[in-house]
PDB file of C-alpha atoms in Angstrom:
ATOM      1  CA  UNK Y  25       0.000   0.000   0.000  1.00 49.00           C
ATOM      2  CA  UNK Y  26       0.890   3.526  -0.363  1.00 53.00           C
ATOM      3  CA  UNK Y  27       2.933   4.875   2.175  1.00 56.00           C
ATOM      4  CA  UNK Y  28       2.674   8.740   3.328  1.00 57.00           C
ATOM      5  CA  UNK Y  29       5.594   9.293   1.485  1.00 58.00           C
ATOM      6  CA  UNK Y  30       4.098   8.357  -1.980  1.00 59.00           C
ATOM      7  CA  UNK Y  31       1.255  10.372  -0.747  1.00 58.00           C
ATOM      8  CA  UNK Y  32       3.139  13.543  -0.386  1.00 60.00           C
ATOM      9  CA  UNK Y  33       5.183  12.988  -3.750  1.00 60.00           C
ATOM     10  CA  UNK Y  34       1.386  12.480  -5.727  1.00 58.00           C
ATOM     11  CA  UNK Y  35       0.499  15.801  -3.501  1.00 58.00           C
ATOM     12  CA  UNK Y  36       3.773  17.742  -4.721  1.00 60.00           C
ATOM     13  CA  UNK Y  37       3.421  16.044  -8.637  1.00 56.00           C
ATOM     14  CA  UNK Y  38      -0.270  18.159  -9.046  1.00 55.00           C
ATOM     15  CA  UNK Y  39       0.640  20.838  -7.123  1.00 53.00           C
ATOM     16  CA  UNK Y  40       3.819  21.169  -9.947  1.00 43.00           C
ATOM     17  CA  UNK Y  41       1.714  20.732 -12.499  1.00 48.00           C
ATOM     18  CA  UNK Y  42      -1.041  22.937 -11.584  1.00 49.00           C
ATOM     19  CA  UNK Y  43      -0.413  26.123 -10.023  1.00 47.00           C
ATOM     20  CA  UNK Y  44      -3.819  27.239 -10.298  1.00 42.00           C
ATOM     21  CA  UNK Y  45      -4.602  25.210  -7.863  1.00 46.00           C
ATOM     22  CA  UNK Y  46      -1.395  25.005  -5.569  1.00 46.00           C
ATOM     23  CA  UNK Y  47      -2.585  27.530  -2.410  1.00 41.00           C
ATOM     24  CA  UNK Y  48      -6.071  25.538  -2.757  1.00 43.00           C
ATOM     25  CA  UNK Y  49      -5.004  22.565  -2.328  1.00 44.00           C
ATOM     26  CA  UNK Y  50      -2.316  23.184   0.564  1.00 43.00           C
ATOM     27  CA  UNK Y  51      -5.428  23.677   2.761  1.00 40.00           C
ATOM     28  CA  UNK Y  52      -6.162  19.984   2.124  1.00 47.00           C
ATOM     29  CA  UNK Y  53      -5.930  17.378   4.722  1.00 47.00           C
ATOM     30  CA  UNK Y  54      -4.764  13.938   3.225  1.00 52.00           C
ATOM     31  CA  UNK Y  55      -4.369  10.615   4.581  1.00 54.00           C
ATOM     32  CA  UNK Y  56      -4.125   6.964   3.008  1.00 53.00           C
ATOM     33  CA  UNK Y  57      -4.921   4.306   5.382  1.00 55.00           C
ATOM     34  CA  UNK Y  58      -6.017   0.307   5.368  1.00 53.00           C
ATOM     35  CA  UNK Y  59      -8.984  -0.949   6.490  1.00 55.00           C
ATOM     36  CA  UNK Y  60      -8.797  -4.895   7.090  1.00 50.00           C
ATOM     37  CA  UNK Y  61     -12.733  -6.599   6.220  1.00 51.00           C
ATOM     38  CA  UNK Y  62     -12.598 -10.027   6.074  1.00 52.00           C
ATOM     39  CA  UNK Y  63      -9.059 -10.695   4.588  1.00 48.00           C
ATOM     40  CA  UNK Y  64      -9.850  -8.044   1.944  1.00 52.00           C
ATOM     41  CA  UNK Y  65      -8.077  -4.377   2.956  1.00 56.00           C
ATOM     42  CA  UNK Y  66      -9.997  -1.308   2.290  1.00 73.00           C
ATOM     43  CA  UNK Y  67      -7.722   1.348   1.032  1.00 80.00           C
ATOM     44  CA  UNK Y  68      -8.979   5.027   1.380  1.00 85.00           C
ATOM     45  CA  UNK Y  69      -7.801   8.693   0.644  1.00 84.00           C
ATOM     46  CA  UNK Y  70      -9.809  10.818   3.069  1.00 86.00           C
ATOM     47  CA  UNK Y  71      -9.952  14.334   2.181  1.00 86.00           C
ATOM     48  CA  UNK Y  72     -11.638  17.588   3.790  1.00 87.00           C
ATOM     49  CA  UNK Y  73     -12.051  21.166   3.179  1.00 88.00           C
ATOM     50  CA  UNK Y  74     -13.431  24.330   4.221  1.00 89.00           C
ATOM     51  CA  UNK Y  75     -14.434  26.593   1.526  1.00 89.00           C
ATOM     52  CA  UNK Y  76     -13.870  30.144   1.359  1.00 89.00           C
ATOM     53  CA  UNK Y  77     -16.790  32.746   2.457  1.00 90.00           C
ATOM     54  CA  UNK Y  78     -18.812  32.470  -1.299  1.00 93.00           C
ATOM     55  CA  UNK Y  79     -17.989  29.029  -2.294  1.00 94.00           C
ATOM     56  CA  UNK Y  80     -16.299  29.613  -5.235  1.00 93.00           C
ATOM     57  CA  UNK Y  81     -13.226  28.010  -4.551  1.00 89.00           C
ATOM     58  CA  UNK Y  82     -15.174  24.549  -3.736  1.00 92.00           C
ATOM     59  CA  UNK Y  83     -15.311  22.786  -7.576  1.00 93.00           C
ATOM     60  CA  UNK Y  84     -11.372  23.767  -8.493  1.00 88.00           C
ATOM     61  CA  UNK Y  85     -10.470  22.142  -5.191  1.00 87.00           C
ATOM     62  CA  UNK Y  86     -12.790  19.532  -5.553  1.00 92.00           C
ATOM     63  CA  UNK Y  87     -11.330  18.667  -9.747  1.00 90.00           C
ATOM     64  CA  UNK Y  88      -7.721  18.998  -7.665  1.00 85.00           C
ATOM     65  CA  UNK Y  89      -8.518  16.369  -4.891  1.00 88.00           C
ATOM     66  CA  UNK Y  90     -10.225  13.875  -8.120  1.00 90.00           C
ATOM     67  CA  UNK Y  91      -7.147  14.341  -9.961  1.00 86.00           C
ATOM     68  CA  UNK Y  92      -4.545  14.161  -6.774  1.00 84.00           C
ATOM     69  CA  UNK Y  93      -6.924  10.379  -6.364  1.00 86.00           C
ATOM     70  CA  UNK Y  94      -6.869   9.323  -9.562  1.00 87.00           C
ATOM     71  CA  UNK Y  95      -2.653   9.434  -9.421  1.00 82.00           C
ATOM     72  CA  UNK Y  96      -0.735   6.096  -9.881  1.00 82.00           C
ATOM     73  CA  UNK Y  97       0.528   6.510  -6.606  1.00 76.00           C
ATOM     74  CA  UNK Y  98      -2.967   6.088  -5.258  1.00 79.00           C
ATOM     75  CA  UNK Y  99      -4.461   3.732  -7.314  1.00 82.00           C
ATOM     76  CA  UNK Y 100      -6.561   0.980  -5.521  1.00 82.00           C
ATOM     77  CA  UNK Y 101      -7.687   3.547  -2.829  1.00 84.00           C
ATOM     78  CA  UNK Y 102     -11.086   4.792  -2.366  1.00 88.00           C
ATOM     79  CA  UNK Y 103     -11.660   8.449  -2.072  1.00 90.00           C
ATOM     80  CA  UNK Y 104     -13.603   9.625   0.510  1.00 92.00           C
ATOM     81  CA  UNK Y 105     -14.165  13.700   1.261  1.00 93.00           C
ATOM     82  CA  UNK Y 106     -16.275  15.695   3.698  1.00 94.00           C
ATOM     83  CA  UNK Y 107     -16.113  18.931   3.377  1.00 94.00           C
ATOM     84  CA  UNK Y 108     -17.836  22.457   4.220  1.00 95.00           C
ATOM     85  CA  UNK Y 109     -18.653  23.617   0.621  1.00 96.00           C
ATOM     86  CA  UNK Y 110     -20.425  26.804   1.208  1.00 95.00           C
ATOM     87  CA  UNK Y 111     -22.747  26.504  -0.971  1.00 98.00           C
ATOM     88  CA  UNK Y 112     -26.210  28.145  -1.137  1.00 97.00           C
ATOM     89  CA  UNK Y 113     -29.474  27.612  -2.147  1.00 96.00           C
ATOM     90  CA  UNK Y 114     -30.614  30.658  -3.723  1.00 94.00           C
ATOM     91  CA  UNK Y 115     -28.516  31.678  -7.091  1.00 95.00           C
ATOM     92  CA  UNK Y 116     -25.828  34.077  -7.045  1.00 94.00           C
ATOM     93  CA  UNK Y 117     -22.741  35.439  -9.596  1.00 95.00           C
ATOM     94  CA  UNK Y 118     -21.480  36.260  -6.313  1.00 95.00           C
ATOM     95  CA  UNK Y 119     -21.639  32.210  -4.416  1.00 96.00           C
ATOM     96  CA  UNK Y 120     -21.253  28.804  -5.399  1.00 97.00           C
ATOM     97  CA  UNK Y 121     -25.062  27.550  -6.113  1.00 98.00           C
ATOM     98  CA  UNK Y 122     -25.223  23.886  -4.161  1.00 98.00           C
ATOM     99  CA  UNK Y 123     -27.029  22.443  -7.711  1.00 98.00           C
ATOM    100  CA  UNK Y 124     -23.856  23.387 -10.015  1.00 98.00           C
ATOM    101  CA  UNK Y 125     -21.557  21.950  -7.051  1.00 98.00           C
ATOM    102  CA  UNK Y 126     -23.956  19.016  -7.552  1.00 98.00           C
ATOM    103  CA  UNK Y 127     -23.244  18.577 -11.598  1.00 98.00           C
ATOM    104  CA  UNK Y 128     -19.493  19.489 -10.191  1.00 98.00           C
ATOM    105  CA  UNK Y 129     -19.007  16.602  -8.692  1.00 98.00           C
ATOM    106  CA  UNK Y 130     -21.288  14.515 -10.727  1.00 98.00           C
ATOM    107  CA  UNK Y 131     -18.944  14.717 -13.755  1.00 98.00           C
ATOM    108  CA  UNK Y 132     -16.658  13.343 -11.675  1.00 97.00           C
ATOM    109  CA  UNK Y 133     -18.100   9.799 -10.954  1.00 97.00           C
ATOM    110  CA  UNK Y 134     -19.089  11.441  -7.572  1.00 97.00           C
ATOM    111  CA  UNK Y 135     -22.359  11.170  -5.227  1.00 97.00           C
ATOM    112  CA  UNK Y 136     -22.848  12.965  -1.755  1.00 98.00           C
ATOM    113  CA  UNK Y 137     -24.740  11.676   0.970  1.00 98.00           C
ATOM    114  CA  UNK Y 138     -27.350  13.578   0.093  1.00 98.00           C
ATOM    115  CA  UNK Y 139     -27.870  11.765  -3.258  1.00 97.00           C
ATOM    116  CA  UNK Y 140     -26.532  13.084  -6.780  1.00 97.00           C
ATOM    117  CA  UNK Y 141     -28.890  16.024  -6.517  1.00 97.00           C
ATOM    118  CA  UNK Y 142     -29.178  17.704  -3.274  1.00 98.00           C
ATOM    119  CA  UNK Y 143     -32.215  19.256  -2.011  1.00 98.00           C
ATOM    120  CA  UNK Y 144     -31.581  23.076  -1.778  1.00 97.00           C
ATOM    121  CA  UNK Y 145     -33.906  23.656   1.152  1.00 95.00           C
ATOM    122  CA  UNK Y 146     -32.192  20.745   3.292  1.00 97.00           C
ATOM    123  CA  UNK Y 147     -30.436  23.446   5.114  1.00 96.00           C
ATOM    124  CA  UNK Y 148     -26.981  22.458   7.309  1.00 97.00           C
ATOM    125  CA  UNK Y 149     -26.520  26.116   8.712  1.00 96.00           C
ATOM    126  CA  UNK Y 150     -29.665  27.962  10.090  1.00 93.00           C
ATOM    127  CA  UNK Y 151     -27.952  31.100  12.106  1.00 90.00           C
ATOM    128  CA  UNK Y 152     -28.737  35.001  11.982  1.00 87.00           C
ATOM    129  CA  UNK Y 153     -27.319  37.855  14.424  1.00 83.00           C
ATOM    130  CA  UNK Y 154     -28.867  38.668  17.403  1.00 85.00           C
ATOM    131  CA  UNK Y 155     -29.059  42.934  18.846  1.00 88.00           C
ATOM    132  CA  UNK Y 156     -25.772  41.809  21.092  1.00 86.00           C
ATOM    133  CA  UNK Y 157     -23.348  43.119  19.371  1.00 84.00           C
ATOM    134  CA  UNK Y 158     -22.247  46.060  17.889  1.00 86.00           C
ATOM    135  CA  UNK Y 159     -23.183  45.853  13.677  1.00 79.00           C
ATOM    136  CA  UNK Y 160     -26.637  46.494  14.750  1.00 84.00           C
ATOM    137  CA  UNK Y 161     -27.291  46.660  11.001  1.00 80.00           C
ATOM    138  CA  UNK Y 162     -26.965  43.096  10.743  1.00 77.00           C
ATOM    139  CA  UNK Y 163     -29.053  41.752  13.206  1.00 85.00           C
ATOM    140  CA  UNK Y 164     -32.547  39.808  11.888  1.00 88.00           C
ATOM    141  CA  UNK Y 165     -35.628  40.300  14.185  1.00 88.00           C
ATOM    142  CA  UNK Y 166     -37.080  36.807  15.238  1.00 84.00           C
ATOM    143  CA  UNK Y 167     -39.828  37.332  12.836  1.00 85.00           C
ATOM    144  CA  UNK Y 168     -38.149  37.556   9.773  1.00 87.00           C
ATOM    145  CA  UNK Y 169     -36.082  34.861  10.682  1.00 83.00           C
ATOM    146  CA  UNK Y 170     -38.500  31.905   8.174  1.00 80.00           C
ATOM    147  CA  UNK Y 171     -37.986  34.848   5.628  1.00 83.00           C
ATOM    148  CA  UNK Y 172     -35.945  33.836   2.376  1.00 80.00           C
ATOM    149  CA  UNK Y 173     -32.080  35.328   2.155  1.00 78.00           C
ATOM    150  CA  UNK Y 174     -32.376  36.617   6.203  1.00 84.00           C
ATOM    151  CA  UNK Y 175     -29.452  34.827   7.933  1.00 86.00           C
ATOM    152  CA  UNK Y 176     -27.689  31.856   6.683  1.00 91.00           C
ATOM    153  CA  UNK Y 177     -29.660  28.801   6.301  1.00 94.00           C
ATOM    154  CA  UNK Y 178     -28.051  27.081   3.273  1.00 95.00           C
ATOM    155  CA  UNK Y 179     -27.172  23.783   2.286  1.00 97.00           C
ATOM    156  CA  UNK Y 180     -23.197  23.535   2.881  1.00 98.00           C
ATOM    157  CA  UNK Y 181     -21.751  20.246   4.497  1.00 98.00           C
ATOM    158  CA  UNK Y 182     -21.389  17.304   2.541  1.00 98.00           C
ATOM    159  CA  UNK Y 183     -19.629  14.041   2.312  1.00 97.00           C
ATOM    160  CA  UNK Y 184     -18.483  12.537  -1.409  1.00 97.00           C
ATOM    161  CA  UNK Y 185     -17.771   9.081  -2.107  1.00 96.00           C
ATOM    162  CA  UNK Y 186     -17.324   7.344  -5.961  1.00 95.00           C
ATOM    163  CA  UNK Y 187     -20.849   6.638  -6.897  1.00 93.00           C
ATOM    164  CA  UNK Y 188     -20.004   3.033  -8.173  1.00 87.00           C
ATOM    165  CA  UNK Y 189     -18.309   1.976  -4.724  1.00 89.00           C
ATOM    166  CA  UNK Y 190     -20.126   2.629  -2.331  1.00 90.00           C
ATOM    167  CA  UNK Y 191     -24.535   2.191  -1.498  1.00 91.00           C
ATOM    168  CA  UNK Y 192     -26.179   5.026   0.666  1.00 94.00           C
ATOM    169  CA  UNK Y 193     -27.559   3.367   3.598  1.00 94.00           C
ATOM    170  CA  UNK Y 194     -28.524   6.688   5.444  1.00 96.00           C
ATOM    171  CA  UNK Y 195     -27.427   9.857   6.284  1.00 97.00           C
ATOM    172  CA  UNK Y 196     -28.101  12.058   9.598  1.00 97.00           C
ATOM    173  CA  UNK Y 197     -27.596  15.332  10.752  1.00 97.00           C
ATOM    174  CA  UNK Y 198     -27.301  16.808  14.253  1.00 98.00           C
ATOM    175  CA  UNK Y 199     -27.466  20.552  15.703  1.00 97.00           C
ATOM    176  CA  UNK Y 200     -28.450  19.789  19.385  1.00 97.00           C
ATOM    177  CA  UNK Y 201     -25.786  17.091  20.472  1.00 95.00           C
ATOM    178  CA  UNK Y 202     -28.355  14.291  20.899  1.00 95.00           C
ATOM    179  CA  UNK Y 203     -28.595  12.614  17.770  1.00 94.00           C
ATOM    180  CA  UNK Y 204     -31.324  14.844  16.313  1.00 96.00           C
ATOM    181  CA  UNK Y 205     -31.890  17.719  14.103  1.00 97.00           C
ATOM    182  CA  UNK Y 206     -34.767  20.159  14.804  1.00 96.00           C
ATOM    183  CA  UNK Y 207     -35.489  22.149  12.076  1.00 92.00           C
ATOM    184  CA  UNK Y 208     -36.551  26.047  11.841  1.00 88.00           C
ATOM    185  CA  UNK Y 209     -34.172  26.395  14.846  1.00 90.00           C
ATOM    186  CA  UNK Y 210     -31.380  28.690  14.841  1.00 90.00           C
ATOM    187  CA  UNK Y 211     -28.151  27.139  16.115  1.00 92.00           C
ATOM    188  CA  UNK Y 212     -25.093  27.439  17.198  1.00 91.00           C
ATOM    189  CA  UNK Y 213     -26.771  27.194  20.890  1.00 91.00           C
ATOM    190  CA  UNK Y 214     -25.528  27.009  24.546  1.00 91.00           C
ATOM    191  CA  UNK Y 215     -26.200  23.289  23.991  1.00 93.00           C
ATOM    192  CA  UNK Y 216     -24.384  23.311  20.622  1.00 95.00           C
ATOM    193  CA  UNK Y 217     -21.658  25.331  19.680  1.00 94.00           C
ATOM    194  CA  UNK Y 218     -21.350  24.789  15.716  1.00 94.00           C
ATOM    195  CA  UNK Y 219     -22.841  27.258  13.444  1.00 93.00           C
ATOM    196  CA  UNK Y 220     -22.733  24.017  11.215  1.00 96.00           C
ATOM    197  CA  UNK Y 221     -24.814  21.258  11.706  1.00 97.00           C
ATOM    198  CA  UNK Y 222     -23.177  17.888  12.230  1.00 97.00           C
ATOM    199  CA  UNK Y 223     -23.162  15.253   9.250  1.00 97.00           C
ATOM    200  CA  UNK Y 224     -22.701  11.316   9.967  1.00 96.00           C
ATOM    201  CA  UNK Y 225     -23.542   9.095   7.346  1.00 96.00           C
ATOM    202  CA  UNK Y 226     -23.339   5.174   6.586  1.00 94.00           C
ATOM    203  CA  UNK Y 227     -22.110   3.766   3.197  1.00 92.00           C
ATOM    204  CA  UNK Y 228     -22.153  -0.180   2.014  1.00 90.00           C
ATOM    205  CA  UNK Y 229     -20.036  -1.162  -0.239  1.00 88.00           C
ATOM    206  CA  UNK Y 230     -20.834  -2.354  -3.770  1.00 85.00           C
ATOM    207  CA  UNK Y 231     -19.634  -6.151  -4.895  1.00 72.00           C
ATOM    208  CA  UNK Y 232     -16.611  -5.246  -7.018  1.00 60.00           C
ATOM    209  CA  UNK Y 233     -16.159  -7.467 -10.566  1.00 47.00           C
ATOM    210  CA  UNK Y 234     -13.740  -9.919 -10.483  1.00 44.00           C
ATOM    211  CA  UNK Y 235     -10.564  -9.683 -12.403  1.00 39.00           C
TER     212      UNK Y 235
END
């Protein structure tokens, strides 16, 4: 199996290559590791990312990770990436709509836990300012909170697997630290600090063809 070395040397190869995507992809987080399942080792590449404030930066780092995966170095291995994409559900010029992340990584033999086309309105952030501090102009009134475009309630947080590999079994998300997600509710809390919700999901693996 690949060691860390080989790793770092695929890593170095794109960034060489590429330098439109060098400073994106030094904010990556790799790792190759082995999985033992009944004789048969699992072999990953487990990726994650926080995008910038709009998004925009989420597909070319995305395409970089895809390509970094698909290097001989790492062939065999499985990737696997969670990542904050800050994306949004209404359009913009300005963000990174969570639809054309969808076709993103679509073209790229990828699904998301949320399925190859992500509902908009399944929202992973839901927070607004309060009057406590000082940019009064930014604070939303409790009312307008269920109003579109007040506050940040988007669809951001995803995890990406190869669509052929891997079965979606079922995916959860959490903002209260119990196992449970209640919706409409504006979060981080005393009870949870994330302004992001938290994302677990389970995967089961597809029979491979034989040789």
């Amino acid at each position: 199996a690949p060691s860390m070395a080989d790793v770092a040397a695929a890593k170095k190869e794109l960034l060489l290559s590429n330098e439109q995507t060098q400073r994106l992809v030094e904010i990556l987080r790799l790792r190759a590791l082995d999985a033992g399942a009944a004789g048969a080792p699992a072999r990953f590449v487990l990726g994650s990312f926080h995008g910038d404030t709009n998004g925009l930066a989420t597909v070319p780092v995305l395409r970089a990770l895809a390509k970094l995966a698909a290097t001989p170095a790492l062939a065999g291995h499985t990737l696997l990436f969670g990542l904050d994409a800050n994306t949004y559900e209404a359009r913009s010029a300005k963000t990174q709509h969570v639809l054309d992340f969808a076709d993103a990584y679509g073209a790229l033999g990828l699904t998301s836990c949320w399925g190859d086309r992500p509902d908009p309105h399944n929202h992973t952030t839901f927070n607004a300012r309060t009057y406590l501090q000082p940019q009064l102009n930014k604070a939303v009134k409790l009312s307008d909170l269920a109003k579109p475009g007040v506050g940040d309630k988007n669809p951001k947080d995803f995890i990406l697997f190869p669509k052929g590999s891997y079965a979606l079994e079922r995916t959860a998300k959490d903002n209260t630290g119990r196992g449970a997600y209640l919706e409409q509710t504006v979060f981080p809390t005393l009870a949870f600090p994330s302004d992001h919700a938290l994302i677990s999901t389970v995967l089961r693996p597809l029979a491979r063809a034989s040789a």
